[in-house]
CSV table of N, CA and C in Angstrom, one decimal:
chain,number,residue,atom,x,y,z
A,1,SER,N,25.4,4.3,-13.1
A,1,SER,CA,25.4,5.6,-13.8
A,1,SER,C,24.8,6.6,-12.8
A,2,SER,N,25.7,7.6,-12.5
A,2,SER,CA,25.3,8.6,-11.5
A,2,SER,C,24.8,9.9,-12.3
A,3,SER,N,23.6,10.2,-12.1
A,3,SER,CA,23.0,11.4,-12.8
A,3,SER,C,23.1,12.6,-11.9
A,4,SER,N,22.8,13.8,-12.5
A,4,SER,CA,22.8,15.0,-11.7
A,4,SER,C,21.8,14.9,-10.6
A,5,LEU,N,20.7,14.2,-10.8
A,5,LEU,CA,19.7,14.0,-9.7
A,5,LEU,C,20.3,13.4,-8.5
A,6,ASP,N,21.1,12.3,-8.7
A,6,ASP,CA,21.7,11.6,-7.6
A,6,ASP,C,22.7,12.4,-6.8
A,7,GLN,N,23.4,13.3,-7.5
A,7,GLN,CA,24.5,14.1,-6.8
A,7,GLN,C,23.9,15.1,-5.8
A,8,ASN,N,22.7,15.5,-6.0
A,8,ASN,CA,22.1,16.4,-5.0
A,8,ASN,C,22.1,15.8,-3.6
A,9,HIS,N,21.8,14.5,-3.5
A,9,HIS,CA,21.7,13.9,-2.2
A,9,HIS,C,22.6,12.6,-2.3
A,10,HIS,N,23.9,12.7,-2.6
A,10,HIS,CA,24.7,11.6,-2.7
A,10,HIS,C,24.8,10.8,-1.4
A,11,TYR,N,24.6,11.4,-0.3
A,11,TYR,CA,24.7,10.7,1.0
A,11,TYR,C,23.6,9.7,1.2
A,12,LEU,N,22.5,9.9,0.5
A,12,LEU,CA,21.4,8.9,0.6
A,12,LEU,C,21.1,8.3,-0.7
A,13,LYS,N,21.3,7.0,-0.9
A,13,LYS,CA,21.1,6.4,-2.2
A,13,LYS,C,19.6,6.1,-2.3
A,14,LEU,N,18.9,6.9,-3.0
A,14,LEU,CA,17.5,6.7,-3.1
A,14,LEU,C,17.2,6.4,-4.6
A,15,SER,N,16.7,5.3,-4.9
A,15,SER,CA,16.4,5.0,-6.3
A,15,SER,C,14.9,5.0,-6.6
A,16,PHE,N,14.6,5.4,-7.8
A,16,PHE,CA,13.2,5.6,-8.2
A,16,PHE,C,12.6,4.2,-8.4
A,17,PRO,N,11.4,3.9,-7.9
A,17,PRO,CA,10.8,2.6,-8.0
A,17,PRO,C,10.4,2.2,-9.4
A,18,LYS,N,10.6,1.0,-9.7
A,18,LYS,CA,10.2,0.4,-11.0
A,18,LYS,C,8.8,0.0,-10.9
A,19,PHE,N,8.1,0.1,-12.1
A,19,PHE,CA,6.6,-0.3,-12.1
A,19,PHE,C,6.3,-1.2,-13.3
A,20,GLY,N,5.8,-2.4,-13.0
A,20,GLY,CA,5.5,-3.3,-14.1
A,20,GLY,C,4.0,-3.7,-14.1
A,21,GLY,N,3.2,-3.0,-13.3
A,21,GLY,CA,1.8,-3.2,-13.2
A,21,GLY,C,1.2,-3.6,-11.9
A,22,ASP,N,2.1,-4.0,-10.9
A,22,ASP,CA,1.6,-4.5,-9.6
A,22,ASP,C,1.6,-3.3,-8.6
A,23,ASP,N,0.6,-3.3,-7.8
A,23,ASP,CA,0.4,-2.3,-6.7
A,23,ASP,C,0.6,-0.9,-7.1
A,24,PRO,N,-0.3,-0.4,-8.0
A,24,PRO,CA,-0.1,1.0,-8.6
A,24,PRO,C,-0.2,2.0,-7.5
A,25,THR,N,-1.0,1.8,-6.5
A,25,THR,CA,-1.2,2.8,-5.4
A,25,THR,C,0.1,3.0,-4.6
A,26,GLY,N,0.7,1.9,-4.3
A,26,GLY,CA,2.0,1.9,-3.6
A,26,GLY,C,3.1,2.5,-4.4
A,27,TRP,N,3.1,2.2,-5.7
A,27,TRP,CA,4.2,2.8,-6.6
A,27,TRP,C,4.0,4.3,-6.7
A,28,ILE,N,2.8,4.8,-6.9
A,28,ILE,CA,2.5,6.2,-7.0
A,28,ILE,C,3.0,6.9,-5.7
A,29,TYR,N,2.7,6.3,-4.6
A,29,TYR,CA,3.1,6.9,-3.3
A,29,TYR,C,4.6,7.0,-3.2
A,30,LYS,N,5.3,5.9,-3.6
A,30,LYS,CA,6.8,6.0,-3.5
A,30,LYS,C,7.3,7.0,-4.5
A,31,ALA,N,6.7,7.1,-5.7
A,31,ALA,CA,7.2,8.0,-6.7
A,31,ALA,C,7.0,9.4,-6.2
A,32,GLU,N,5.9,9.7,-5.6
A,32,GLU,CA,5.7,11.1,-5.1
A,32,GLU,C,6.6,11.4,-4.0
A,33,GLN,N,7.0,10.5,-3.1
A,33,GLN,CA,7.9,10.7,-2.1
A,33,GLN,C,9.3,11.0,-2.7
A,34,TYR,N,9.6,10.3,-3.8
A,34,TYR,CA,10.9,10.5,-4.5
A,34,TYR,C,10.9,12.0,-5.0
A,35,PHE,N,9.8,12.4,-5.7
A,35,PHE,CA,9.7,13.7,-6.3
A,35,PHE,C,10.0,14.8,-5.2
A,36,GLU,N,9.3,14.6,-4.1
A,36,GLU,CA,9.4,15.6,-3.0
A,36,GLU,C,10.8,15.6,-2.5
A,37,PHE,N,11.4,14.5,-2.2
A,37,PHE,CA,12.7,14.4,-1.6
A,37,PHE,C,13.8,15.0,-2.5
A,38,LYS,N,13.6,14.7,-3.8
A,38,LYS,CA,14.6,15.2,-4.8
A,38,LYS,C,14.3,16.5,-5.5
A,39,ASN,N,13.2,17.1,-5.0
A,39,ASN,CA,12.7,18.4,-5.6
A,39,ASN,C,12.5,18.3,-7.1
A,40,ILE,N,11.9,17.3,-7.6
A,40,ILE,CA,11.7,17.1,-9.1
A,40,ILE,C,10.6,18.1,-9.5
A,41,ALA,N,10.8,18.9,-10.5
A,41,ALA,CA,9.9,19.8,-11.0
A,41,ALA,C,8.6,19.1,-11.6
A,42,SER,N,7.5,19.6,-11.4
A,42,SER,CA,6.2,18.9,-11.8
A,42,SER,C,6.2,18.6,-13.3
A,43,ASP,N,6.8,19.5,-14.1
A,43,ASP,CA,6.8,19.2,-15.6
A,43,ASP,C,7.8,18.1,-16.0
A,44,GLN,N,8.6,17.6,-15.0
A,44,GLN,CA,9.5,16.5,-15.3
A,44,GLN,C,9.1,15.1,-14.7
A,45,GLN,N,8.0,15.2,-13.9
A,45,GLN,CA,7.6,14.0,-13.1
A,45,GLN,C,7.2,12.8,-14.0
A,46,VAL,N,6.3,13.1,-15.0
A,46,VAL,CA,5.9,11.9,-15.8
A,46,VAL,C,7.0,11.3,-16.6
A,47,GLN,N,7.8,12.2,-17.2
A,47,GLN,CA,9.0,11.7,-18.0
A,47,GLN,C,9.9,10.8,-17.1
A,48,LEU,N,10.2,11.3,-15.9
A,48,LEU,CA,11.1,10.5,-15.0
A,48,LEU,C,10.4,9.2,-14.7
A,49,ALA,N,9.2,9.2,-14.4
A,49,ALA,CA,8.4,8.0,-14.0
A,49,ALA,C,8.4,7.0,-15.2
A,50,SER,N,8.3,7.6,-16.4
A,50,SER,CA,8.2,6.7,-17.6
A,50,SER,C,9.5,5.9,-17.9
A,51,PHE,N,10.6,6.5,-17.4
A,51,PHE,CA,11.9,5.7,-17.6
A,51,PHE,C,11.9,4.5,-16.7
A,52,HIS,N,11.0,4.4,-15.7
A,52,HIS,CA,11.0,3.3,-14.8
A,52,HIS,C,9.8,2.3,-14.9
A,53,LEU,N,9.2,2.4,-16.1
A,53,LEU,CA,8.1,1.5,-16.4
A,53,LEU,C,8.6,0.3,-17.1
A,54,GLU,N,8.1,-0.9,-16.8
A,54,GLU,CA,8.5,-2.1,-17.4
A,54,GLU,C,7.4,-2.9,-18.0
A,55,GLY,N,7.7,-3.8,-18.9
A,55,GLY,CA,6.7,-4.7,-19.4
A,55,GLY,C,5.4,-4.1,-19.9
A,56,ILE,N,4.3,-4.6,-19.4
A,56,ILE,CA,3.0,-4.2,-19.8
A,56,ILE,C,2.7,-2.7,-19.5
A,57,ALA,N,3.3,-2.2,-18.4
A,57,ALA,CA,3.1,-0.8,-18.0
A,57,ALA,C,3.8,0.1,-19.0
A,58,LEU,N,5.0,-0.3,-19.5
A,58,LEU,CA,5.7,0.5,-20.5
A,58,LEU,C,4.9,0.5,-21.9
A,59,GLN,N,4.4,-0.7,-22.3
A,59,GLN,CA,3.6,-0.8,-23.5
A,59,GLN,C,2.4,0.2,-23.4
A,60,TRP,N,1.7,0.1,-22.2
A,60,TRP,CA,0.6,0.9,-22.0
A,60,TRP,C,0.9,2.4,-22.1
A,61,HIS,N,2.1,2.8,-21.5
A,61,HIS,CA,2.5,4.2,-21.6
A,61,HIS,C,2.8,4.7,-23.0
A,62,ARG,N,3.4,3.8,-23.8
A,62,ARG,CA,3.7,4.2,-25.2
A,62,ARG,C,2.4,4.4,-25.9
A,63,TRP,N,1.4,3.5,-25.7
A,63,TRP,CA,0.1,3.7,-26.4
A,63,TRP,C,-0.6,5.0,-25.9
A,64,LEU,N,-0.5,5.2,-24.6
A,64,LEU,CA,-1.2,6.4,-24.0
A,64,LEU,C,-0.6,7.7,-24.6
A,65,SER,N,0.7,7.7,-24.7
A,65,SER,CA,1.4,8.9,-25.2
A,65,SER,C,1.1,9.2,-26.6
A,66,LYS,N,0.9,8.2,-27.4
A,66,LYS,CA,0.5,8.3,-28.8
A,66,LYS,C,-0.9,8.9,-28.9
A,67,LEU,N,-1.7,8.3,-28.0
A,67,LEU,CA,-3.2,8.7,-28.0
A,67,LEU,C,-3.4,10.1,-27.5
A,68,LYS,N,-2.8,10.4,-26.4
A,68,LYS,CA,-3.1,11.7,-25.7
A,68,LYS,C,-2.0,12.7,-25.7
A,69,GLY,N,-0.8,12.4,-26.1
A,69,GLY,CA,0.3,13.3,-26.0
A,69,GLY,C,0.7,13.5,-24.5
A,70,PRO,N,1.5,14.5,-24.2
A,70,PRO,CA,2.1,14.6,-22.9
A,70,PRO,C,1.0,14.8,-21.8
A,71,LEU,N,1.1,14.1,-20.7
A,71,LEU,CA,0.2,14.3,-19.6
A,71,LEU,C,0.9,14.9,-18.4
A,72,ASP,N,0.1,15.5,-17.5
A,72,ASP,CA,0.7,16.0,-16.3
A,72,ASP,C,0.6,14.8,-15.3
A,73,TRP,N,1.2,14.9,-14.1
A,73,TRP,CA,1.3,13.8,-13.1
A,73,TRP,C,-0.1,13.4,-12.7
A,74,GLU,N,-1.0,14.3,-12.5
A,74,GLU,CA,-2.4,14.0,-12.0
A,74,GLU,C,-3.1,13.2,-13.0
A,75,GLU,N,-3.1,13.6,-14.3
A,75,GLU,CA,-3.7,12.8,-15.4
A,75,GLU,C,-3.1,11.4,-15.5
A,76,PHE,N,-1.8,11.4,-15.5
A,76,PHE,CA,-1.0,10.2,-15.6
A,76,PHE,C,-1.4,9.2,-14.5
A,77,THR,N,-1.4,9.6,-13.3
A,77,THR,CA,-1.7,8.7,-12.2
A,77,THR,C,-3.2,8.2,-12.2
A,78,ARG,N,-4.1,9.2,-12.6
A,78,ARG,CA,-5.5,8.8,-12.7
A,78,ARG,C,-5.7,7.7,-13.8
A,79,THR,N,-5.1,7.8,-14.9
A,79,THR,CA,-5.2,6.8,-16.0
A,79,THR,C,-4.5,5.5,-15.6
A,80,LEU,N,-3.3,5.7,-14.9
A,80,LEU,CA,-2.6,4.5,-14.5
A,80,LEU,C,-3.4,3.7,-13.5
A,81,LEU,N,-4.1,4.4,-12.6
A,81,LEU,CA,-5.0,3.6,-11.6
A,81,LEU,C,-6.2,3.0,-12.3
A,82,GLN,N,-6.7,3.7,-13.3
A,82,GLN,CA,-7.8,3.1,-14.1
A,82,GLN,C,-7.4,1.8,-14.8
A,83,ARG,N,-6.1,1.8,-15.3
A,83,ARG,CA,-5.6,0.7,-16.1
A,83,ARG,C,-5.1,-0.4,-15.2
A,84,PHE,N,-4.4,-0.1,-14.1
A,84,PHE,CA,-3.8,-1.1,-13.3
A,84,PHE,C,-4.3,-1.3,-11.9
A,85,GLY,N,-5.3,-0.4,-11.5
A,85,GLY,CA,-5.9,-0.5,-10.2
A,85,GLY,C,-6.8,-1.8,-10.1
A,86,PRO,N,-7.4,-2.0,-8.9
A,86,PRO,CA,-8.2,-3.2,-8.7
A,86,PRO,C,-9.4,-3.2,-9.8
A,87,THR,N,-9.6,-4.4,-10.3
A,87,THR,CA,-10.7,-4.5,-11.3
A,87,THR,C,-12.1,-4.4,-10.8
A,88,ASP,N,-12.2,-4.8,-9.5
A,88,ASP,CA,-13.6,-4.7,-8.9
A,88,ASP,C,-13.7,-3.3,-8.4
A,89,TYR,N,-14.7,-2.6,-9.0
A,89,TYR,CA,-14.9,-1.2,-8.7
A,89,TYR,C,-15.8,-1.0,-7.5
A,90,GLU,N,-15.8,-2.0,-6.6
A,90,GLU,CA,-16.7,-1.8,-5.5
A,90,GLU,C,-16.1,-0.8,-4.5
A,91,ASP,N,-16.9,-0.3,-3.6
A,91,ASP,CA,-16.5,0.6,-2.6
A,91,ASP,C,-15.5,0.0,-1.7
A,92,PRO,N,-14.2,0.5,-1.6
A,92,PRO,CA,-13.2,-0.1,-0.7
A,92,PRO,C,-13.7,-0.3,0.7
A,93,SER,N,-14.5,0.7,1.2
A,93,SER,CA,-14.9,0.6,2.6
A,93,SER,C,-15.8,-0.6,2.8
A,94,LYS,N,-16.6,-1.0,1.8
A,94,LYS,CA,-17.4,-2.2,1.8
A,94,LYS,C,-16.5,-3.5,1.8
A,95,ALA,N,-15.5,-3.4,1.0
A,95,ALA,CA,-14.5,-4.5,0.9
A,95,ALA,C,-13.8,-4.7,2.3
A,96,LEU,N,-13.5,-3.6,3.0
A,96,LEU,CA,-12.9,-3.6,4.3
A,96,LEU,C,-13.8,-4.4,5.3
A,97,THR,N,-15.1,-4.2,5.2
A,97,THR,CA,-15.9,-4.9,6.2
A,97,THR,C,-16.0,-6.4,5.9
A,98,ARG,N,-15.7,-6.8,4.7
A,98,ARG,CA,-15.7,-8.2,4.3
A,98,ARG,C,-14.4,-8.9,4.5
A,99,LEU,N,-13.3,-8.2,4.6
A,99,LEU,CA,-12.0,-8.8,4.7
A,99,LEU,C,-11.8,-9.6,6.0
A,100,LYS,N,-11.3,-10.8,5.8
A,100,LYS,CA,-11.1,-11.7,6.9
A,100,LYS,C,-9.7,-12.2,7.0
A,101,GLN,N,-9.2,-12.5,8.2
A,101,GLN,CA,-7.9,-13.0,8.4
A,101,GLN,C,-7.9,-14.5,8.0
A,102,THR,N,-7.0,-14.9,7.1
A,102,THR,CA,-7.0,-16.3,6.7
A,102,THR,C,-5.6,-17.0,7.1
A,103,SER,N,-4.6,-16.2,7.3
A,103,SER,CA,-3.3,-16.8,7.8
A,103,SER,C,-2.8,-16.0,9.0
A,104,THR,N,-1.7,-15.3,8.9
A,104,THR,CA,-1.2,-14.6,10.0
A,104,THR,C,-1.8,-13.2,10.2
A,105,VAL,N,-1.6,-12.7,11.4
A,105,VAL,CA,-2.1,-11.3,11.6
A,105,VAL,C,-1.3,-10.3,10.7
A,106,GLU,N,0.0,-10.6,10.5
A,106,GLU,CA,0.8,-9.7,9.7
A,106,GLU,C,0.3,-9.6,8.2
A,107,ALA,N,-0.1,-10.8,7.7
A,107,ALA,CA,-0.6,-10.9,6.3
A,107,ALA,C,-2.0,-10.1,6.2
A,108,TYR,N,-2.8,-10.4,7.2
A,108,TYR,CA,-4.1,-9.7,7.3
A,108,TYR,C,-3.9,-8.2,7.4
A,109,GLN,N,-3.0,-7.8,8.3
A,109,GLN,CA,-2.7,-6.3,8.5
A,109,GLN,C,-2.3,-5.7,7.2
A,110,LYS,N,-1.4,-6.4,6.4
A,110,LYS,CA,-1.0,-5.8,5.1
A,110,LYS,C,-2.1,-5.6,4.1
A,111,ALA,N,-3.0,-6.6,4.0
A,111,ALA,CA,-4.1,-6.6,3.1
A,111,ALA,C,-5.1,-5.5,3.6
A,112,PHE,N,-5.3,-5.4,4.9
A,112,PHE,CA,-6.2,-4.4,5.5
A,112,PHE,C,-5.7,-3.0,5.2
A,113,GLU,N,-4.4,-2.8,5.4
A,113,GLU,CA,-3.8,-1.4,5.1
A,113,GLU,C,-3.9,-1.1,3.7
A,114,GLN,N,-3.6,-2.0,2.8
A,114,GLN,CA,-3.7,-1.7,1.3
A,114,GLN,C,-5.1,-1.3,1.0
A,115,LEU,N,-6.1,-1.9,1.5
A,115,LEU,CA,-7.5,-1.6,1.2
A,115,LEU,C,-7.8,-0.2,1.8
A,116,SER,N,-7.4,0.0,3.1
A,116,SER,CA,-7.9,1.2,3.8
A,116,SER,C,-7.2,2.4,3.2
A,117,HIS,N,-6.0,2.3,2.6
A,117,HIS,CA,-5.3,3.4,2.0
A,117,HIS,C,-6.0,3.9,0.8
A,118,ARG,N,-7.0,3.1,0.2
A,118,ARG,CA,-7.7,3.5,-0.9
A,118,ARG,C,-8.9,4.4,-0.6
A,119,VAL,N,-9.2,4.6,0.7
A,119,VAL,CA,-10.3,5.4,1.1
A,119,VAL,C,-9.9,6.5,2.0
A,120,ASP,N,-10.3,7.7,1.7
A,120,ASP,CA,-9.9,8.9,2.6
A,120,ASP,C,-11.0,9.2,3.6
A,121,GLY,N,-10.6,9.7,4.7
A,121,GLY,CA,-11.6,10.2,5.7
A,121,GLY,C,-12.4,9.1,6.4
A,122,ILE,N,-11.9,7.9,6.5
A,122,ILE,CA,-12.6,6.9,7.3
A,122,ILE,C,-12.2,7.1,8.8
A,123,PRO,N,-13.1,7.3,9.7
A,123,PRO,CA,-12.8,7.4,11.1
A,123,PRO,C,-12.0,6.2,11.7
A,124,ASP,N,-11.0,6.5,12.5
A,124,ASP,CA,-10.2,5.5,13.1
A,124,ASP,C,-11.0,4.4,13.8
A,125,LYS,N,-12.1,4.8,14.5
A,125,LYS,CA,-12.9,3.9,15.2
A,125,LYS,C,-13.6,2.9,14.3
A,126,PHE,N,-14.0,3.3,13.1
A,126,PHE,CA,-14.6,2.4,12.1
A,126,PHE,C,-13.5,1.5,11.6
A,127,LEU,N,-12.3,2.0,11.3
A,127,LEU,CA,-11.3,1.1,10.8
A,127,LEU,C,-10.9,0.1,11.8
A,128,MET,N,-10.8,0.5,13.1
A,128,MET,CA,-10.5,-0.4,14.2
A,128,MET,C,-11.6,-1.5,14.3
A,129,GLY,N,-12.8,-1.1,14.2
A,129,GLY,CA,-13.9,-2.1,14.3
A,129,GLY,C,-13.9,-3.1,13.1
A,130,CYS,N,-13.6,-2.6,11.9
A,130,CYS,CA,-13.5,-3.5,10.8
A,130,CYS,C,-12.3,-4.5,11.0
A,131,PHE,N,-11.2,-3.9,11.4
A,131,PHE,CA,-10.0,-4.8,11.6
A,131,PHE,C,-10.2,-5.9,12.6
A,132,ILE,N,-10.8,-5.5,13.8
A,132,ILE,CA,-11.1,-6.5,14.8
A,132,ILE,C,-12.1,-7.5,14.4
A,133,ALA,N,-13.2,-7.1,13.7
A,133,ALA,CA,-14.2,-8.0,13.2
A,133,ALA,C,-13.7,-9.0,12.2
A,134,GLY,N,-12.6,-8.7,11.5
A,134,GLY,CA,-12.0,-9.7,10.5
A,134,GLY,C,-11.0,-10.6,11.1
A,135,LEU,N,-10.7,-10.5,12.3
A,135,LEU,CA,-9.7,-11.4,13.0
A,135,LEU,C,-10.3,-12.7,13.2
A,136,LYS,N,-9.4,-13.8,13.3
A,136,LYS,CA,-9.8,-15.1,13.6
A,136,LYS,C,-10.4,-15.1,15.0
A,137,ASP,N,-11.3,-16.0,15.2
A,137,ASP,CA,-12.1,-16.1,16.5
A,137,ASP,C,-11.1,-16.1,17.7
A,138,GLU,N,-10.1,-17.0,17.6
A,138,GLU,CA,-9.2,-17.2,18.8
A,138,GLU,C,-8.4,-15.9,19.2
A,139,ILE,N,-8.4,-14.9,18.2
A,139,ILE,CA,-7.6,-13.7,18.5
A,139,ILE,C,-8.6,-12.6,18.8
A,140,ARG,N,-9.7,-12.5,18.0
A,140,ARG,CA,-10.7,-11.4,18.1
A,140,ARG,C,-11.2,-11.2,19.5
A,141,LEU,N,-11.6,-12.2,20.2
A,141,LEU,CA,-12.2,-12.1,21.5
A,141,LEU,C,-11.2,-11.5,22.5
A,142,ASP,N,-10.0,-12.0,22.5
A,142,ASP,CA,-8.9,-11.4,23.4
A,142,ASP,C,-8.6,-10.0,23.0
A,143,VAL,N,-8.6,-9.6,21.8
A,143,VAL,CA,-8.4,-8.2,21.4
A,143,VAL,C,-9.5,-7.3,22.0
A,144,LYS,N,-10.7,-7.8,21.9
A,144,LYS,CA,-11.9,-7.0,22.4
A,144,LYS,C,-11.8,-6.8,23.9
A,145,ILE,N,-11.3,-7.8,24.6
A,145,ILE,CA,-11.2,-7.8,26.1
A,145,ILE,C,-10.2,-6.7,26.4
A,146,LYS,N,-9.1,-6.5,25.6
A,146,LYS,CA,-8.1,-5.5,25.9
A,146,LYS,C,-8.5,-4.1,25.6
A,147,ARG,N,-9.7,-3.9,25.0
A,147,ARG,CA,-10.3,-2.6,24.7
A,147,ARG,C,-9.2,-1.6,24.1
A,148,PRO,N,-8.7,-2.0,22.9
A,148,PRO,CA,-7.7,-1.0,22.3
A,148,PRO,C,-8.4,0.3,21.9
A,149,ARG,N,-7.7,1.4,22.0
A,149,ARG,CA,-8.3,2.7,21.7
A,149,ARG,C,-8.1,3.1,20.3
A,150,THR,N,-7.1,2.6,19.6
A,150,THR,CA,-6.8,3.0,18.2
A,150,THR,C,-6.6,1.8,17.4
A,151,LEU,N,-6.6,2.0,16.0
A,151,LEU,CA,-6.2,0.9,15.1
A,151,LEU,C,-4.8,0.3,15.4
A,152,THR,N,-3.9,1.3,15.6
A,152,THR,CA,-2.5,0.8,15.9
A,152,THR,C,-2.4,0.0,17.1
A,153,ASP,N,-3.2,0.3,18.2
A,153,ASP,CA,-3.2,-0.5,19.4
A,153,ASP,C,-3.8,-1.9,19.1
A,154,ALA,N,-4.9,-1.9,18.3
A,154,ALA,CA,-5.6,-3.1,18.0
A,154,ALA,C,-4.7,-4.1,17.2
A,155,ILE,N,-3.9,-3.5,16.3
A,155,ILE,CA,-3.0,-4.3,15.5
A,155,ILE,C,-1.9,-4.9,16.4
A,156,GLY,N,-1.3,-4.0,17.3
A,156,GLY,CA,-0.3,-4.5,18.2
A,156,GLY,C,-0.8,-5.6,19.1
A,157,VAL,N,-2.0,-5.4,19.7
A,157,VAL,CA,-2.5,-6.4,20.6
A,157,VAL,C,-2.8,-7.7,19.9
A,158,ALA,N,-3.3,-7.6,18.7
A,158,ALA,CA,-3.6,-8.8,17.9
A,158,ALA,C,-2.3,-9.6,17.6
A,159,ARG,N,-1.2,-8.9,17.3
A,159,ARG,CA,0.0,-9.6,17.0
A,159,ARG,C,0.6,-10.3,18.3
A,160,LEU,N,0.5,-9.6,19.4
A,160,LEU,CA,0.9,-10.2,20.7
A,160,LEU,C,0.1,-11.5,21.0
A,161,ILE,N,-1.2,-11.4,20.9
A,161,ILE,CA,-2.1,-12.5,21.2
A,161,ILE,C,-1.8,-13.7,20.2
A,162,GLU,N,-1.5,-13.4,19.0
A,162,GLU,CA,-1.2,-14.5,18.0
A,162,GLU,C,0.1,-15.1,18.5
A,163,GLU,N,1.1,-14.3,18.9
A,163,GLU,CA,2.4,-14.9,19.4
A,163,GLU,C,2.2,-15.7,20.6
A,164,ARG,N,1.4,-15.2,21.5
A,164,ARG,CA,1.1,-16.0,22.8
A,164,ARG,C,0.4,-17.3,22.4
A,165,ASN,N,-0.6,-17.3,21.5
A,165,ASN,CA,-1.3,-18.5,21.1
A,165,ASN,C,-0.3,-19.5,20.5
A,166,ASN,N,0.6,-19.0,19.6
A,166,ASN,CA,1.6,-19.9,19.0
A,166,ASN,C,2.5,-20.6,20.0
A,167,LEU,N,2.9,-19.8,21.0
A,167,LEU,CA,3.7,-20.4,22.1
A,167,LEU,C,3.0,-21.4,22.9
A,168,GLN,N,1.7,-21.2,23.2
A,168,GLN,CA,0.9,-22.1,23.9
A,168,GLN,C,0.7,-23.4,23.1
A,169,LYS,N,0.5,-23.3,21.8
A,169,LYS,CA,0.4,-24.5,20.9
A,169,LYS,C,1.7,-25.3,20.9
A,170,LYS,N,2.8,-24.6,20.9
A,170,LYS,CA,4.1,-25.3,20.9
A,170,LYS,C,4.3,-26.0,22.2
A,171,ALA,N,4.0,-25.3,23.3
A,171,ALA,CA,4.2,-25.9,24.7
A,171,ALA,C,3.3,-27.1,24.8
A,172,SER,N,2.0,-27.0,24.4
A,172,SER,CA,1.1,-28.2,24.6
A,172,SER,C,1.5,-29.3,23.7
A,173,SER,N,2.1,-29.1,22.5
A,173,SER,CA,2.4,-30.2,21.6
A,173,SER,C,3.7,-30.9,22.1
A,174,SER,N,4.5,-30.2,22.9
A,174,SER,CA,5.8,-30.8,23.3
A,174,SER,C,5.5,-31.7,24.5
A,175,PHE,N,4.4,-31.6,25.2
A,175,PHE,CA,4.1,-32.4,26.3
A,175,PHE,C,3.4,-33.7,25.9
A,176,CYS,N,2.9,-33.8,24.7
A,176,CYS,CA,2.2,-35.0,24.2
A,176,CYS,C,3.1,-36.2,24.1
């Protein structure tokens, strides 16, 4: 079903993200990008978003609408984050310092980025220090030796070192 919204930018098929309760911060970010790209008027944003709620999120929205009446986007997202955001109300920057790599660098990077996006104004040096500190021992020391200057550099170096370590493990196991 092609709506008048889609015809503005028919050359780029951009669909509004659905939300059922998972990763509210990511969903809000995607929704706001959609609004900006499609030039959705601010008074239509909550209504458009509500069409894409599913399951528990849809039930929650129906209850909220009865309770509070129409909300603007700012109120809507604030209450959405209160309801579906992380239940531990600890300071995300403290959680960052405790985050540890348990599987791949990629999985750790994803968790690290999700946490760090919840805090504004953290200096890159602090983020880079937290990221490196949480790496597995066999990767962390090599990353420190390379002296990365930014978080992006540190992530890239960590991934390369992980790849090298995996290749070395494969090579040594094929000689046994």
